[in-house]
mmCIF file of C-alpha atoms in Angstrom:
data_model
loop_
_atom_site.group_PDB
_atom_site.id
_atom_site.type_symbol
_atom_site.label_atom_id
_atom_site.label_comp_id
_atom_site.label_asym_id
_atom_site.label_seq_id
_atom_site.Cartn_x
_atom_site.Cartn_y
_atom_site.Cartn_z
ATOM 1 C CA MET D 1 0.000 0.000 0.000
ATOM 2 C CA LYS D 2 2.838 2.415 0.835
ATOM 3 C CA LEU D 3 4.417 1.701 -2.559
ATOM 4 C CA LYS D 4 1.119 2.477 -4.331
ATOM 5 C CA GLN D 5 0.799 5.722 -2.388
ATOM 6 C CA LYS D 6 4.360 6.661 -3.356
ATOM 7 C CA PHE D 7 3.684 6.079 -7.064
ATOM 8 C CA PHE D 8 0.349 7.917 -6.832
ATOM 9 C CA LYS D 9 2.102 10.942 -5.349
ATOM 10 C CA GLN D 10 5.035 10.923 -7.781
ATOM 11 C CA ASN D 11 2.827 10.700 -10.868
ATOM 12 C CA GLY D 12 0.565 13.642 -10.271
ATOM 13 C CA GLY D 13 -1.926 11.967 -7.937
ATOM 14 C CA LEU D 14 -2.032 14.946 -5.591
ATOM 15 C CA LEU D 15 -2.759 17.236 -8.510
ATOM 16 C CA LEU D 16 -5.513 14.863 -9.641
ATOM 17 C CA GLN D 17 -7.114 14.946 -6.192
ATOM 18 C CA GLN D 18 -6.940 18.734 -6.058
ATOM 19 C CA GLN D 19 -8.515 19.085 -9.493
ATOM 20 C CA SER D 20 -11.279 16.659 -8.520
ATOM 21 C CA SER D 21 -12.157 18.705 -5.445
ATOM 22 C CA LEU D 22 -12.165 21.922 -7.473
ATOM 23 C CA HIS D 23 -14.535 20.502 -10.103
ATOM 24 C CA GLU D 24 -16.998 18.497 -8.030
ATOM 25 C CA GLY D 25 -19.888 20.207 -9.788
ATOM 26 C CA ASN D 26 -18.798 19.055 -13.244
ATOM 27 C CA VAL D 27 -20.718 16.305 -14.989
ATOM 28 C CA GLU D 28 -17.545 14.467 -15.928
ATOM 29 C CA LYS D 29 -15.242 13.672 -13.010
ATOM 30 C CA ASP D 30 -11.782 12.195 -12.751
ATOM 31 C CA LYS D 31 -11.886 8.440 -12.234
ATOM 32 C CA LEU D 32 -9.568 5.921 -10.631
ATOM 33 C CA PHE D 33 -9.254 2.626 -12.539
ATOM 34 C CA ASN D 34 -8.305 -0.865 -11.400
ATOM 35 C CA SER D 35 -5.816 -3.265 -12.993
ATOM 36 C CA LYS D 36 -8.538 -5.335 -14.719
ATOM 37 C CA GLU D 37 -9.846 -2.238 -16.493
ATOM 38 C CA PHE D 38 -6.305 -1.414 -17.608
ATOM 39 C CA GLY D 39 -5.925 -4.928 -19.008
ATOM 40 C CA ARG D 40 -9.174 -4.740 -20.982
ATOM 41 C CA ALA D 41 -8.332 -1.290 -22.326
ATOM 42 C CA THR D 42 -4.896 -2.344 -23.623
ATOM 43 C CA ASP D 43 -5.661 -5.929 -24.704
ATOM 44 C CA ASN D 44 -3.600 -7.112 -21.713
ATOM 45 C CA PHE D 45 -0.799 -4.661 -22.501
ATOM 46 C CA ASN D 46 -0.327 -5.961 -26.010
ATOM 47 C CA GLU D 47 3.019 -4.924 -27.530
ATOM 48 C CA ASN D 48 1.162 -3.620 -30.578
ATOM 49 C CA ARG D 49 -0.417 -0.974 -28.319
ATOM 50 C CA ILE D 50 2.903 0.536 -27.185
ATOM 51 C CA LEU D 51 3.163 4.278 -27.836
ATOM 52 C CA GLY D 52 6.521 4.851 -26.189
ATOM 53 C CA GLN D 53 8.917 3.879 -23.421
ATOM 54 C CA GLY D 54 10.940 5.872 -20.908
ATOM 55 C CA ASP D 55 12.662 5.794 -17.539
ATOM 56 C CA GLN D 56 9.326 5.979 -15.716
ATOM 57 C CA GLY D 57 7.537 3.181 -17.594
ATOM 58 C CA THR D 58 5.900 2.092 -20.857
ATOM 59 C CA VAL D 59 2.938 3.948 -22.374
ATOM 60 C CA TYR D 60 0.158 2.052 -24.183
ATOM 61 C CA ARG D 61 -2.742 3.160 -26.365
ATOM 62 C CA GLY D 62 -5.984 2.073 -24.720
ATOM 63 C CA MET D 63 -9.731 2.229 -25.232
ATOM 64 C CA LEU D 64 -12.048 2.672 -22.244
ATOM 65 C CA ILE D 65 -15.469 1.070 -21.943
ATOM 66 C CA ASP D 66 -17.065 4.311 -23.206
ATOM 67 C CA ARG D 67 -14.795 4.033 -26.305
ATOM 68 C CA ARG D 68 -12.595 6.976 -25.362
ATOM 69 C CA ILE D 69 -9.010 6.628 -26.588
ATOM 70 C CA VAL D 70 -6.467 7.183 -23.807
ATOM 71 C CA ALA D 71 -2.779 6.718 -23.063
ATOM 72 C CA ILE D 72 -2.043 4.269 -20.228
ATOM 73 C CA LYS D 73 1.297 4.290 -18.463
ATOM 74 C CA LYS D 74 2.444 1.001 -16.939
ATOM 75 C CA PHE D 75 4.507 0.980 -13.711
ATOM 76 C CA PRO D 76 2.833 2.673 -12.176
ATOM 77 C CA LEU D 77 -0.547 2.395 -13.881
ATOM 78 C CA LEU D 78 -1.795 5.809 -14.916
ATOM 79 C CA VAL D 79 -4.439 6.896 -17.436
ATOM 80 C CA CYS D 80 -4.299 10.188 -19.295
ATOM 81 C CA GLU D 81 -5.724 11.799 -22.391
ATOM 82 C CA PHE D 82 -4.466 10.339 -25.681
ATOM 83 C CA ILE D 83 -2.279 12.952 -27.386
ATOM 84 C CA PRO D 84 -2.177 12.452 -31.184
ATOM 85 C CA ASN D 85 0.613 14.931 -31.993
ATOM 86 C CA GLY D 86 3.158 13.411 -29.639
ATOM 87 C CA MET D 87 6.084 15.145 -27.986
ATOM 88 C CA LEU D 88 7.181 18.709 -28.669
ATOM 89 C CA TYR D 89 10.690 17.328 -29.259
ATOM 90 C CA GLN D 90 9.436 15.224 -32.169
ATOM 91 C CA TYR D 91 7.528 18.165 -33.601
ATOM 92 C CA LEU D 92 10.620 20.389 -33.518
ATOM 93 C CA HIS D 93 13.202 17.888 -34.731
ATOM 94 C CA ASP D 94 11.349 15.599 -37.141
ATOM 95 C CA PRO D 95 13.823 15.076 -40.032
ATOM 96 C CA ASN D 96 10.904 14.612 -42.444
ATOM 97 C CA GLU D 97 9.339 17.965 -41.535
ATOM 98 C CA GLU D 98 10.636 20.689 -43.844
ATOM 99 C CA ILE D 99 8.223 23.464 -42.816
ATOM 100 C CA PRO D 100 9.279 25.321 -39.628
ATOM 101 C CA VAL D 101 6.860 25.590 -36.721
ATOM 102 C CA PRO D 102 4.554 28.584 -37.426
ATOM 103 C CA TRP D 103 4.946 31.589 -35.142
ATOM 104 C CA ASP D 104 1.358 31.407 -33.856
ATOM 105 C CA VAL D 105 1.861 27.747 -32.885
ATOM 106 C CA GLN D 106 5.141 28.608 -31.135
ATOM 107 C CA LEU D 107 3.374 31.330 -29.176
ATOM 108 C CA LEU D 108 0.496 29.005 -28.259
ATOM 109 C CA ILE D 109 2.852 26.285 -27.015
ATOM 110 C CA ALA D 110 4.962 28.734 -24.994
ATOM 111 C CA THR D 111 1.872 30.297 -23.417
ATOM 112 C CA GLU D 112 0.336 26.927 -22.543
ATOM 113 C CA VAL D 113 3.513 25.634 -20.865
ATOM 114 C CA ALA D 114 4.021 28.880 -18.945
ATOM 115 C CA GLY D 115 0.418 28.727 -17.751
ATOM 116 C CA ALA D 116 0.792 25.098 -16.663
ATOM 117 C CA LEU D 117 3.925 25.884 -14.644
ATOM 118 C CA SER D 118 2.240 28.881 -13.047
ATOM 119 C CA TYR D 119 -0.679 26.644 -12.081
ATOM 120 C CA LEU D 120 1.597 24.009 -10.526
ATOM 121 C CA HIS D 121 3.577 26.608 -8.587
ATOM 122 C CA SER D 122 0.857 29.014 -7.486
ATOM 123 C CA ALA D 123 -2.733 27.930 -8.150
ATOM 124 C CA VAL D 124 -2.950 24.514 -6.475
ATOM 125 C CA SER D 125 -3.306 24.253 -2.702
ATOM 126 C CA ILE D 126 -0.099 22.188 -2.483
ATOM 127 C CA PRO D 127 2.544 23.517 -4.934
ATOM 128 C CA ILE D 128 4.203 20.954 -7.191
ATOM 129 C CA TYR D 129 7.754 21.102 -8.571
ATOM 130 C CA HIS D 130 7.937 19.075 -11.785
ATOM 131 C CA ARG D 131 11.764 18.832 -11.807
ATOM 132 C CA ASP D 132 12.129 17.595 -15.396
ATOM 133 C CA ILE D 133 10.824 20.223 -17.817
ATOM 134 C CA LYS D 134 12.089 19.457 -21.331
ATOM 135 C CA THR D 135 10.678 19.115 -24.839
ATOM 136 C CA THR D 136 10.235 15.337 -24.515
ATOM 137 C CA ASN D 137 7.967 15.945 -21.495
ATOM 138 C CA ILE D 138 5.743 18.438 -23.306
ATOM 139 C CA ILE D 139 3.059 16.820 -25.440
ATOM 140 C CA LEU D 140 0.706 18.305 -28.031
ATOM 141 C CA ASP D 141 -2.971 17.517 -28.526
ATOM 142 C CA ALA D 142 -4.883 17.575 -31.823
ATOM 143 C CA LYS D 143 -4.983 21.401 -31.787
ATOM 144 C CA TYR D 144 -1.314 21.714 -30.757
ATOM 145 C CA ARG D 145 -2.195 22.781 -27.236
ATOM 146 C CA ALA D 146 0.698 21.885 -24.948
ATOM 147 C CA LYS D 147 0.483 19.735 -21.835
ATOM 148 C CA ILE D 148 3.217 18.902 -19.324
ATOM 149 C CA ALA D 149 3.738 15.150 -18.930
ATOM 150 C CA ASP D 150 5.711 12.660 -16.822
ATOM 151 C CA PHE D 151 5.485 13.612 -13.157
ATOM 152 C CA GLY D 152 7.741 10.722 -12.133
ATOM 153 C CA THR D 153 10.340 12.999 -10.529
ATOM 154 C CA SER D 154 7.933 15.687 -9.292
ATOM 155 C CA ARG D 155 7.656 16.718 -5.651
ATOM 156 C CA SER D 156 4.885 18.438 -3.735
ATOM 157 C CA VAL D 157 5.995 21.130 -1.286
ATOM 158 C CA ALA D 158 4.425 22.944 1.635
ATOM 159 C CA LEU D 159 3.531 26.596 1.142
ATOM 160 C CA SER D 160 6.155 27.511 3.736
ATOM 161 C CA GLN D 161 8.924 25.708 1.823
ATOM 162 C CA THR D 162 11.212 27.609 -0.529
ATOM 163 C CA HIS D 163 13.047 24.607 -1.970
ATOM 164 C CA VAL D 164 13.399 20.834 -2.013
ATOM 165 C CA THR D 165 16.765 19.267 -1.170
ATOM 166 C CA THR D 166 17.142 16.085 -3.189
ATOM 167 C CA LEU D 167 19.433 14.066 -5.415
ATOM 168 C CA VAL D 168 19.996 15.879 -8.687
ATOM 169 C CA GLN D 169 17.705 14.482 -11.386
ATOM 170 C CA GLY D 170 16.660 15.619 -14.821
ATOM 171 C CA ASN D 171 18.203 16.223 -18.219
ATOM 172 C CA PHE D 172 21.476 18.136 -17.846
ATOM 173 C CA ARG D 173 20.741 20.110 -21.013
ATOM 174 C CA TYR D 174 17.877 21.845 -19.191
ATOM 175 C CA LEU D 175 19.229 21.710 -15.642
ATOM 176 C CA ASP D 176 19.424 24.832 -13.496
ATOM 177 C CA PRO D 177 23.108 25.226 -12.405
ATOM 178 C CA GLU D 178 21.953 26.680 -9.076
ATOM 179 C CA TYR D 179 20.135 23.381 -8.459
ATOM 180 C CA PHE D 180 23.078 21.268 -9.597
ATOM 181 C CA GLN D 181 25.552 22.704 -7.081
ATOM 182 C CA PRO D 182 23.632 22.665 -3.720
ATOM 183 C CA SER D 183 20.986 20.072 -4.783
ATOM 184 C CA GLN D 184 18.269 22.558 -3.791
ATOM 185 C CA PHE D 185 15.406 22.672 -6.276
ATOM 186 C CA THR D 186 13.062 25.698 -6.325
ATOM 187 C CA ASP D 187 10.234 26.878 -8.549
ATOM 188 C CA LYS D 188 12.851 29.022 -10.295
ATOM 189 C CA SER D 189 14.636 25.816 -11.329
ATOM 190 C CA ASN D 190 11.551 24.835 -13.324
ATOM 191 C CA VAL D 191 11.495 28.302 -14.877
ATOM 192 C CA TYR D 192 15.163 27.930 -15.900
ATOM 193 C CA SER D 193 14.333 24.641 -17.646
ATOM 194 C CA PHE D 194 11.381 26.332 -19.335
ATOM 195 C CA GLY D 195 13.812 28.958 -20.625
ATOM 196 C CA GLY D 196 15.781 26.178 -22.297
ATOM 197 C CA VAL D 197 12.567 24.895 -23.861
ATOM 198 C CA LEU D 198 11.776 28.397 -25.165
ATOM 199 C CA VAL D 199 15.178 28.702 -26.848
ATOM 200 C CA GLU D 200 14.722 25.284 -28.461
ATOM 201 C CA LEU D 201 11.190 26.196 -29.551
ATOM 202 C CA LEU D 202 12.188 29.523 -31.108
ATOM 203 C CA THR D 203 15.464 28.456 -32.742
ATOM 204 C CA GLY D 204 14.722 24.833 -33.589
ATOM 205 C CA GLN D 205 18.136 23.928 -32.163
ATOM 206 C CA LYS D 206 18.711 21.264 -29.512
ATOM 207 C CA PRO D 207 20.294 22.416 -26.224
ATOM 208 C CA ILE D 208 24.069 21.992 -26.110
ATOM 209 C CA LEU D 209 26.046 20.746 -23.122
ATOM 210 C CA HIS D 210 29.106 22.831 -22.204
#
């Protein structure tokens, strides 16, 4: 049970609970699924359903009983909206894509990510530090609206806290040097990583390690 609670917390469970309490009057509510429902939705985690794999688990394409298409992350099990346009990284660096990202789409993506970070830092009752903002953790829906993904390294913090002291994690290309030295992560560390994403978004160039 403690292990399940740990995974629930690390993968955005606290944010899910907060959103549920804020939207209790909505017709459609967030739902918690069991392992049998996951199995049915993914044809028992059939390899043909795999969308991608990463350090925090494998993601499968699934269909719920109401025929909604979703993405299901295994280990831990987590259901989220299916995102047809994939990762921002793929969108920026697809070798088969000759047309640059239009300015209005760049602006939309930047605004959406900035708004999401502001929400995580300031709008929720328990602030959340994502700790791994990068273009592979920003995904785009059918209308190219950006969403922050993969909360595997995230941490919730008390309102009185100014930082989290932890082992350094994240992609070094986007890592805040002030976090790297004392191992103290703040909301500004997320903003630094977002700055790296902005440069990559506007220039089309991958971050360079020095």
